[in-house]
């Protein structure tokens, strides 16, 4: 059994799952900042704001492998599924095959790899009432996909951790973390898993990073149609999922970069565009917003995706979910923990 002591900074979904994997493997994982995600903390982190759409299909093969493994773990463990608030809705992923490596063949092979059905634009229109798709668009239909409540999963995992430190990190100093109450903790490794706060924390420690924060916004809408599954329409950017009787969550990607993660301002223009695009793509949906939009931020990386990245010496990051880590976090945390335990001095992709 290893004696490795790893300080994990940030109690979002990424941090708690990484700490859990390390703990399960016999390492000493200390999760730092567990009080910052409390509902009274005054802001929503990405885990609390997340729409929680999970599916196996992703156009990019590496992301697809992680998403498929995460969904398989979730569906294969009823206790985990209950903790995560798993709901099966099916998922329709609409895309232009030219944007996938290998074109239509790549999209088809990707669908086959996750046991999904490939639909033509006309079939997607007929089965799901999607309108105005480009003629050569395809739909990837996954019956077994759905959504989770990432915040519920976070809280359940947190409850099972043996070493947590409620006080957030004030400063990173090599292999030492200074807490906001002045205490200093040392570890063999430090992993900053502070989501959209990560780039700022690294820069404050004098460490270069390519990680960036980006705004994400969606709203709940009262809708007339009850027959829609979870969907992503890459041809228009629109995405959504059922959100209870007569309710649907709808969003479009934001283009606001480098926002303040604690308080990203809602974007009224983006909210109006969601309604306009939804009216075109999903006639009969008649989406009327219910309450204000959910406005939050996530940490974006290039290539995108939640992964362990080496920063310098003993410091790594485990973030970069790029708006999609709810669906990959189970497998990505398992992979990151094994990399840390197997090769503690030389793991991760340098962030530059
Ligand atoms: C609005 C929105 C909708 C989304 N929808 C989906 C979806 O439908 N499907 C999907 O797969 N993904 C979705 N995502 C993405 C996914 O939810 C995120 O990628 C994932 O939750 C990121 O988790 P995280 O732990 O990296 O970051 P976070 O959840 O942001 O957690 C970071 C934590 O670090 C803490 N922290 C910050 N500073 C410090 C410090 N100094 N010391 C200690 N702790 C600190 C913060 O308080 C926070 O709790 C969505 C994201 C957003 C924002």
Short mmCIF file of C-alpha atoms and ligand atoms in Angstrom, two decimals:
data_model
loop_
_atom_site.label_atom_id
_atom_site.label_comp_id
_atom_site.label_asym_id
_atom_site.label_seq_id
_atom_site.Cartn_x
_atom_site.Cartn_y
_atom_site.Cartn_z
CA UNK A 1 0.00 0.00 0.00
CA UNK A 2 1.37 3.42 -0.96
CA UNK A 3 2.10 6.12 1.59
CA UNK A 4 1.75 8.91 -0.97
CA UNK A 5 0.17 12.07 0.46
CA UNK A 6 -1.75 14.08 -2.12
CA UNK A 7 -3.30 17.49 -1.43
CA UNK A 8 -6.34 17.96 -3.68
CA UNK A 9 -7.49 21.59 -3.83
CA UNK A 10 -11.17 22.12 -4.69
CA UNK A 11 -14.28 20.17 -3.75
CA UNK A 12 -16.13 20.19 -7.05
CA UNK A 13 -16.96 16.93 -8.80
CA UNK A 14 -13.40 16.61 -10.11
CA UNK A 15 -11.72 17.10 -6.74
CA UNK A 16 -14.02 14.84 -4.70
CA UNK A 17 -13.83 11.99 -7.21
CA UNK A 18 -10.05 12.23 -7.50
CA UNK A 19 -9.72 12.23 -3.69
CA UNK A 20 -12.06 9.22 -3.54
CA UNK A 21 -10.09 7.25 -6.13
CA UNK A 22 -6.82 8.01 -4.35
CA UNK A 23 -8.29 7.07 -0.97
CA UNK A 24 -9.68 3.81 -2.39
CA UNK A 25 -6.20 2.99 -3.73
CA UNK A 26 -4.64 3.46 -0.30
CA UNK A 27 -3.08 6.89 -0.73
CA UNK A 28 -3.53 9.68 1.79
CA UNK A 29 -5.69 12.18 -0.06
CA UNK A 30 -6.51 15.45 1.70
CA UNK A 31 -9.36 17.35 0.04
CA UNK A 32 -9.02 21.09 0.65
CA UNK A 33 -11.83 23.65 0.54
CA UNK A 34 -14.87 21.58 1.31
CA UNK A 35 -16.75 24.56 2.79
CA UNK A 36 -16.51 26.66 -0.39
CA UNK A 37 -19.19 24.70 -2.21
CA UNK A 38 -21.85 25.11 0.45
CA UNK A 39 -25.16 26.50 -0.77
CA UNK A 40 -24.56 29.51 1.48
CA UNK A 41 -21.17 30.12 -0.12
CA UNK A 42 -22.76 32.83 -2.25
CA UNK A 43 -21.95 31.40 -5.68
CA UNK A 44 -22.52 28.33 -7.79
CA UNK A 45 -19.54 26.31 -8.89
CA UNK A 46 -19.79 24.33 -12.13
CA UNK A 47 -20.81 21.18 -10.26
CA UNK A 48 -23.75 22.92 -8.57
CA UNK A 49 -24.83 24.65 -11.81
CA UNK A 50 -24.32 21.69 -14.14
CA UNK A 51 -27.11 20.49 -16.40
CA UNK A 52 -25.76 16.97 -15.83
CA UNK A 53 -26.35 15.61 -19.36
CA UNK A 54 -24.52 12.28 -19.61
CA UNK A 55 -24.14 10.05 -22.65
CA UNK A 56 -21.50 7.80 -24.16
CA UNK A 57 -21.28 9.39 -27.62
CA UNK A 58 -18.85 12.23 -28.19
CA UNK A 59 -17.47 13.09 -31.65
CA UNK A 60 -13.88 13.02 -30.39
CA UNK A 61 -12.62 9.44 -29.66
CA UNK A 62 -10.70 10.19 -26.42
CA UNK A 63 -13.66 12.05 -24.91
CA UNK A 64 -15.99 9.28 -26.11
CA UNK A 65 -13.90 6.60 -24.37
CA UNK A 66 -14.09 8.49 -21.05
CA UNK A 67 -17.79 9.29 -21.44
CA UNK A 68 -18.62 5.68 -22.33
CA UNK A 69 -16.63 4.28 -19.40
CA UNK A 70 -18.25 6.77 -17.01
CA UNK A 71 -21.76 5.94 -18.21
CA UNK A 72 -21.01 2.21 -17.97
CA UNK A 73 -19.86 2.63 -14.36
CA UNK A 74 -22.95 4.66 -13.50
CA UNK A 75 -25.39 2.25 -15.11
CA UNK A 76 -23.61 -0.80 -13.70
CA UNK A 77 -23.83 0.37 -10.08
CA UNK A 78 -27.39 1.03 -8.86
CA UNK A 79 -26.09 2.59 -5.61
CA UNK A 80 -23.95 5.06 -7.53
CA UNK A 81 -26.78 5.79 -9.96
CA UNK A 82 -29.11 6.58 -7.04
CA UNK A 83 -26.50 8.82 -5.40
CA UNK A 84 -26.04 10.67 -8.67
CA UNK A 85 -29.78 11.15 -9.28
CA UNK A 86 -29.51 9.29 -12.61
CA UNK A 87 -32.49 9.58 -14.98
CA UNK A 88 -32.66 7.86 -18.32
CA UNK A 89 -34.13 10.05 -21.09
CA UNK A 90 -32.26 8.91 -24.20
CA UNK A 91 -29.93 11.27 -26.04
CA UNK A 92 -30.01 12.58 -29.60
CA UNK A 93 -26.69 14.07 -30.78
CA UNK A 94 -27.11 15.94 -34.07
CA UNK A 95 -23.98 16.77 -36.01
CA UNK A 96 -22.49 17.55 -39.33
CA UNK A 97 -20.42 14.44 -40.16
CA UNK A 98 -17.81 16.62 -41.92
CA UNK A 99 -16.78 17.99 -38.50
CA UNK A 100 -15.89 14.47 -37.26
CA UNK A 101 -12.51 12.93 -38.14
CA UNK A 102 -13.26 10.45 -40.94
CA UNK A 103 -16.50 12.26 -41.88
CA UNK A 104 -19.62 10.08 -41.99
CA UNK A 105 -17.51 6.95 -41.45
CA UNK A 106 -16.02 8.45 -38.27
CA UNK A 107 -19.45 9.41 -36.94
CA UNK A 108 -20.82 5.96 -37.82
CA UNK A 109 -17.89 4.14 -36.19
CA UNK A 110 -18.24 6.34 -33.10
CA UNK A 111 -21.93 5.53 -32.86
CA UNK A 112 -21.25 1.81 -33.28
CA UNK A 113 -18.59 1.93 -30.55
CA UNK A 114 -21.20 3.06 -28.04
CA UNK A 115 -24.05 0.93 -29.40
CA UNK A 116 -25.95 3.96 -30.72
CA UNK A 117 -28.16 4.21 -33.80
CA UNK A 118 -27.30 6.54 -36.70
CA UNK A 119 -30.27 8.49 -38.10
CA UNK A 120 -30.43 10.61 -41.22
CA UNK A 121 -31.65 14.21 -40.86
CA UNK A 122 -35.01 13.12 -42.29
CA UNK A 123 -35.31 10.27 -39.76
CA UNK A 124 -34.39 12.59 -36.85
CA UNK A 125 -37.02 15.05 -38.08
CA UNK A 126 -39.67 12.34 -38.30
CA UNK A 127 -38.92 10.67 -34.96
CA UNK A 128 -38.22 13.71 -32.80
CA UNK A 129 -39.81 16.64 -34.67
CA UNK A 130 -36.49 18.46 -35.21
CA UNK A 131 -36.82 21.00 -38.01
CA UNK A 132 -34.49 22.80 -40.40
CA UNK A 133 -31.47 20.48 -40.06
CA UNK A 134 -28.85 20.70 -42.81
CA UNK A 135 -29.65 17.96 -45.33
CA UNK A 136 -26.52 15.90 -44.65
CA UNK A 137 -26.69 16.18 -40.82
CA UNK A 138 -26.85 12.91 -38.90
CA UNK A 139 -28.38 12.05 -35.56
CA UNK A 140 -26.72 9.69 -33.08
CA UNK A 141 -29.51 8.18 -30.98
CA UNK A 142 -28.56 6.58 -27.66
CA UNK A 143 -31.42 5.01 -25.77
CA UNK A 144 -29.43 4.48 -22.57
CA UNK A 145 -28.23 8.06 -22.00
CA UNK A 146 -29.82 10.62 -19.69
CA UNK A 147 -28.83 13.01 -16.94
CA UNK A 148 -27.51 13.13 -13.39
CA UNK A 149 -27.41 15.72 -10.60
CA UNK A 150 -23.64 16.32 -10.27
CA UNK A 151 -24.08 18.22 -7.00
CA UNK A 152 -25.80 15.20 -5.41
CA UNK A 153 -23.00 12.91 -6.52
CA UNK A 154 -20.43 15.37 -5.19
CA UNK A 155 -22.10 15.44 -1.75
CA UNK A 156 -22.38 11.66 -1.59
CA UNK A 157 -18.70 11.17 -2.49
CA UNK A 158 -17.64 13.92 -0.07
CA UNK A 159 -19.46 12.15 2.78
CA UNK A 160 -17.25 9.09 2.26
CA UNK A 161 -13.91 10.91 2.38
CA UNK A 162 -11.81 10.45 5.49
CA UNK A 163 -9.43 13.43 5.13
CA UNK A 164 -11.08 16.76 4.35
CA UNK A 165 -10.09 20.32 5.19
CA UNK A 166 -12.95 22.82 5.12
CA UNK A 167 -10.79 25.95 4.85
CA UNK A 168 -9.92 27.01 1.27
CA UNK A 169 -6.40 27.47 -0.03
CA UNK A 170 -5.04 31.01 0.15
CA UNK A 171 -1.77 30.40 -1.66
CA UNK A 172 0.15 27.66 -3.40
CA UNK A 173 3.85 27.50 -2.66
CA UNK A 174 5.55 24.51 -4.33
CA UNK A 175 4.47 21.34 -2.54
CA UNK A 176 2.92 23.40 0.26
CA UNK A 177 -0.60 24.78 0.46
CA UNK A 178 -1.26 27.76 2.70
CA UNK A 179 -4.85 27.83 3.95
CA UNK A 180 -6.85 31.02 4.48
CA UNK A 181 -6.46 30.61 8.25
CA UNK A 182 -2.65 30.68 7.90
CA UNK A 183 -2.00 26.96 8.39
CA UNK A 184 0.41 25.32 5.94
CA UNK A 185 -0.04 21.75 4.67
CA UNK A 186 2.65 19.84 2.80
CA UNK A 187 2.14 16.91 0.46
CA UNK A 188 4.16 14.69 -1.85
CA UNK A 189 1.96 16.01 -4.64
CA UNK A 190 -0.48 18.91 -4.98
CA UNK A 191 -3.37 18.68 -7.44
CA UNK A 192 -5.29 21.89 -8.09
CA UNK A 193 -8.82 20.80 -9.00
CA UNK A 194 -10.43 24.19 -8.48
CA UNK A 195 -12.36 24.34 -11.77
CA UNK A 196 -12.69 27.84 -13.18
CA UNK A 197 -10.70 29.23 -10.24
CA UNK A 198 -7.64 27.19 -11.27
CA UNK A 199 -6.06 29.58 -13.81
CA UNK A 200 -6.14 32.46 -11.29
CA UNK A 201 -4.71 30.31 -8.49
CA UNK A 202 -1.84 29.13 -10.71
CA UNK A 203 -1.02 32.65 -11.92
CA UNK A 204 -1.05 33.93 -8.34
CA UNK A 205 1.58 31.27 -7.58
CA UNK A 206 3.70 32.47 -10.51
CA UNK A 207 2.87 29.39 -12.62
CA UNK A 208 2.09 29.70 -16.33
CA UNK A 209 -1.07 28.05 -17.68
CA UNK A 210 -3.10 27.81 -20.87
CA UNK A 211 -6.26 27.01 -18.90
CA UNK A 212 -9.04 29.61 -19.23
CA UNK A 213 -12.47 30.24 -17.79
CA UNK A 214 -15.59 30.49 -19.92
CA UNK A 215 -19.18 31.41 -19.26
CA UNK A 216 -21.96 28.78 -19.51
CA UNK A 217 -25.64 29.68 -19.35
CA UNK A 218 -28.93 27.85 -19.68
CA UNK A 219 -32.48 28.34 -18.46
CA UNK A 220 -35.47 26.21 -17.59
CA UNK A 221 -38.45 26.64 -19.86
CA UNK A 222 -42.10 25.69 -19.63
CA UNK A 223 -42.80 23.63 -22.73
CA UNK A 224 -45.82 22.03 -24.36
CA UNK A 225 -44.03 19.00 -25.80
CA UNK A 226 -43.34 16.04 -23.55
CA UNK A 227 -41.75 13.75 -26.14
CA UNK A 228 -38.25 15.18 -26.42
CA UNK A 229 -35.15 13.35 -25.17
CA UNK A 230 -31.93 15.02 -24.04
CA UNK A 231 -30.24 16.44 -27.12
CA UNK A 232 -27.23 18.32 -28.47
CA UNK A 233 -27.62 19.95 -31.86
CA UNK A 234 -24.14 20.88 -33.02
CA UNK A 235 -25.54 22.34 -36.23
CA UNK A 236 -27.22 25.17 -34.28
CA UNK A 237 -25.45 24.91 -30.90
CA UNK A 238 -28.73 24.28 -29.05
CA UNK A 239 -28.75 21.67 -26.29
CA UNK A 240 -31.34 20.61 -23.75
CA UNK A 241 -32.90 17.98 -21.59
CA UNK A 242 -36.18 17.23 -19.84
CA UNK A 243 -36.25 18.91 -16.43
CA UNK A 244 -39.45 17.59 -14.81
CA UNK A 245 -43.09 17.64 -15.93
CA UNK A 246 -43.69 20.41 -18.50
CA UNK A 247 -40.14 21.74 -18.08
CA UNK A 248 -37.12 21.63 -20.36
CA UNK A 249 -33.60 22.95 -19.85
CA UNK A 250 -32.28 24.78 -22.93
CA UNK A 251 -28.97 26.48 -23.68
CA UNK A 252 -26.58 27.69 -26.35
CA UNK A 253 -22.78 28.02 -26.01
CA UNK A 254 -21.61 31.38 -24.69
CA UNK A 255 -18.66 33.19 -26.26
CA UNK A 256 -17.61 35.01 -23.07
CA UNK A 257 -14.08 34.03 -22.01
CA UNK A 258 -12.08 34.84 -18.89
CA UNK A 259 -15.16 35.61 -16.77
CA UNK A 260 -15.07 35.89 -12.98
CA UNK A 261 -16.06 32.34 -11.90
CA UNK A 262 -17.72 33.59 -8.71
CA UNK A 263 -20.17 35.88 -10.50
CA UNK A 264 -20.51 35.53 -14.26
CA UNK A 265 -23.15 38.07 -15.31
CA UNK A 266 -26.22 36.58 -17.03
CA UNK A 267 -26.38 37.29 -20.77
CA UNK A 268 -29.86 38.47 -21.82
CA UNK A 269 -28.96 38.46 -25.52
CA UNK A 270 -27.90 34.80 -25.30
CA UNK A 271 -31.15 33.91 -23.51
CA UNK A 272 -33.17 35.55 -26.31
CA UNK A 273 -31.16 33.67 -28.94
CA UNK A 274 -31.95 30.35 -27.21
CA UNK A 275 -35.67 31.01 -27.61
CA UNK A 276 -35.24 32.03 -31.26
CA UNK A 277 -33.16 28.96 -32.18
CA UNK A 278 -35.47 26.63 -30.24
CA UNK A 279 -38.49 28.03 -32.10
CA UNK A 280 -36.81 27.21 -35.43
CA UNK A 281 -35.40 23.78 -34.55
CA UNK A 282 -38.19 22.48 -32.35
CA UNK A 283 -41.47 23.87 -33.68
CA UNK A 284 -44.29 23.44 -31.20
CA UNK A 285 -41.93 23.62 -28.25
CA UNK A 286 -42.99 27.20 -27.44
CA UNK A 287 -40.30 27.64 -24.79
CA UNK A 288 -41.18 30.18 -22.09
CA UNK A 289 -38.37 30.76 -19.55
CA UNK A 290 -39.17 29.88 -15.95
CA UNK A 291 -37.03 31.96 -13.59
CA UNK A 292 -33.69 33.60 -14.32
CA UNK A 293 -31.00 31.82 -16.33
CA UNK A 294 -28.39 29.69 -14.57
CA UNK A 295 -25.13 31.53 -15.20
CA UNK A 296 -21.82 29.95 -14.18
CA UNK A 297 -18.34 29.21 -15.50
CA UNK A 298 -16.14 26.22 -16.18
CA UNK A 299 -12.43 25.76 -16.79
CA UNK A 300 -11.53 25.18 -20.46
CA UNK A 301 -8.44 23.42 -21.75
CA UNK A 302 -6.89 22.60 -25.11
CA UNK A 303 -7.34 19.78 -25.96
CA UNK A 304 -10.64 20.01 -24.10
CA UNK A 305 -11.56 17.68 -21.27
CA UNK A 306 -11.06 16.82 -17.64
CA UNK A 307 -7.53 15.40 -17.28
CA UNK A 308 -4.48 15.42 -15.09
CA UNK A 309 -1.97 17.99 -16.34
CA UNK A 310 1.54 18.55 -15.05
CA UNK A 311 2.30 22.14 -14.12
CA UNK A 312 5.67 22.15 -12.40
CA UNK A 313 7.54 19.81 -10.08
CA UNK A 314 5.01 18.30 -7.72
CA UNK A 315 2.08 20.48 -8.87
CA UNK A 316 -0.62 19.21 -11.22
CA UNK A 317 -4.08 20.31 -12.24
CA UNK A 318 -7.14 18.12 -12.56
CA UNK A 319 -9.64 20.35 -14.33
CA UNK A 320 -10.34 21.59 -17.87
CA UNK A 321 -13.79 19.99 -18.06
CA UNK A 322 -14.61 22.50 -20.83
CA UNK A 323 -18.33 22.37 -20.17
CA UNK A 324 -18.54 18.57 -20.30
CA UNK A 325 -16.93 16.87 -17.31
CA UNK A 326 -20.12 15.69 -15.62
CA UNK A 327 -20.15 12.92 -18.21
CA UNK A 328 -16.45 12.01 -18.01
CA UNK A 329 -15.53 12.62 -14.36
CA UNK A 330 -16.00 9.03 -13.14
CA UNK A 331 -13.53 7.56 -15.65
CA UNK A 332 -11.22 10.60 -15.79
CA UNK A 333 -10.73 10.54 -11.99
CA UNK A 334 -9.92 6.84 -12.07
CA UNK A 335 -7.34 7.42 -14.80
CA UNK A 336 -5.82 10.45 -13.02
CA UNK A 337 -5.49 8.59 -9.71
CA UNK A 338 -3.72 5.65 -11.35
CA UNK A 339 -1.34 8.01 -13.15
CA UNK A 340 -0.51 9.78 -9.88
CA UNK A 341 0.04 6.52 -8.03
CA UNK A 342 1.94 4.71 -10.76
CA UNK A 343 4.27 7.53 -11.83
CA UNK A 344 4.06 10.19 -9.12
CA UNK A 345 7.03 12.19 -10.41
CA UNK A 346 6.30 12.28 -14.13
CA UNK A 347 2.59 12.34 -14.85
CA UNK A 348 0.26 14.53 -16.83
CA UNK A 349 0.40 16.66 -19.91
CA UNK A 350 2.41 19.89 -19.48
CA UNK A 351 0.04 22.85 -19.79
CA UNK A 352 2.76 25.18 -21.12
C1 LIG B 1 -23.88 25.85 -16.32
C2 LIG B 1 -23.13 24.57 -16.58
C3 LIG B 1 -23.78 23.49 -17.17
C4 LIG B 1 -23.08 22.31 -17.41
N1 LIG B 1 -23.75 21.24 -17.96
C5 LIG B 1 -23.08 20.08 -18.17
C6 LIG B 1 -23.77 18.96 -18.71
O1 LIG B 1 -24.96 19.02 -19.00
N2 LIG B 1 -23.05 17.81 -18.91
C7 LIG B 1 -21.73 17.72 -18.61
O2 LIG B 1 -21.12 16.67 -18.83
N3 LIG B 1 -21.06 18.77 -18.08
C8 LIG B 1 -21.71 19.93 -17.85
N4 LIG B 1 -21.05 21.00 -17.31
C9 LIG B 1 -19.64 20.84 -16.98
C10 LIG B 1 -19.40 20.14 -15.66
O3 LIG B 1 -20.46 20.37 -14.78
C11 LIG B 1 -18.09 20.67 -15.12
O4 LIG B 1 -17.06 20.40 -16.09
C12 LIG B 1 -17.70 20.02 -13.79
O5 LIG B 1 -18.73 20.13 -12.85
C13 LIG B 1 -16.44 20.71 -13.29
O6 LIG B 1 -16.15 20.26 -12.00
P1 LIG B 1 -14.87 20.82 -11.27
O7 LIG B 1 -14.76 20.09 -10.01
O8 LIG B 1 -13.74 20.81 -12.24
O9 LIG B 1 -15.18 22.37 -11.03
P2 LIG B 1 -16.15 23.08 -9.97
O10 LIG B 1 -17.42 22.35 -9.83
O11 LIG B 1 -16.26 24.51 -10.41
O12 LIG B 1 -15.40 22.97 -8.61
C14 LIG B 1 -14.24 23.71 -8.31
C15 LIG B 1 -14.24 23.92 -6.80
O13 LIG B 1 -12.99 24.53 -6.42
C16 LIG B 1 -13.29 25.40 -5.35
N5 LIG B 1 -12.23 26.37 -5.12
C17 LIG B 1 -11.98 27.52 -5.78
N6 LIG B 1 -10.95 28.16 -5.23
C18 LIG B 1 -10.52 27.40 -4.20
C19 LIG B 1 -9.48 27.55 -3.23
N7 LIG B 1 -8.69 28.62 -3.22
N8 LIG B 1 -9.32 26.59 -2.30
C20 LIG B 1 -10.13 25.49 -2.29
N9 LIG B 1 -11.14 25.31 -3.18
C21 LIG B 1 -11.32 26.26 -4.12
C22 LIG B 1 -14.60 26.05 -5.77
O14 LIG B 1 -15.25 26.62 -4.66
C23 LIG B 1 -15.35 24.86 -6.33
O15 LIG B 1 -16.13 24.22 -5.34
C24 LIG B 1 -21.70 22.20 -17.05
C25 LIG B 1 -21.06 23.28 -16.46
C26 LIG B 1 -21.76 24.45 -16.21
C27 LIG B 1 -21.05 25.60 -15.57
#
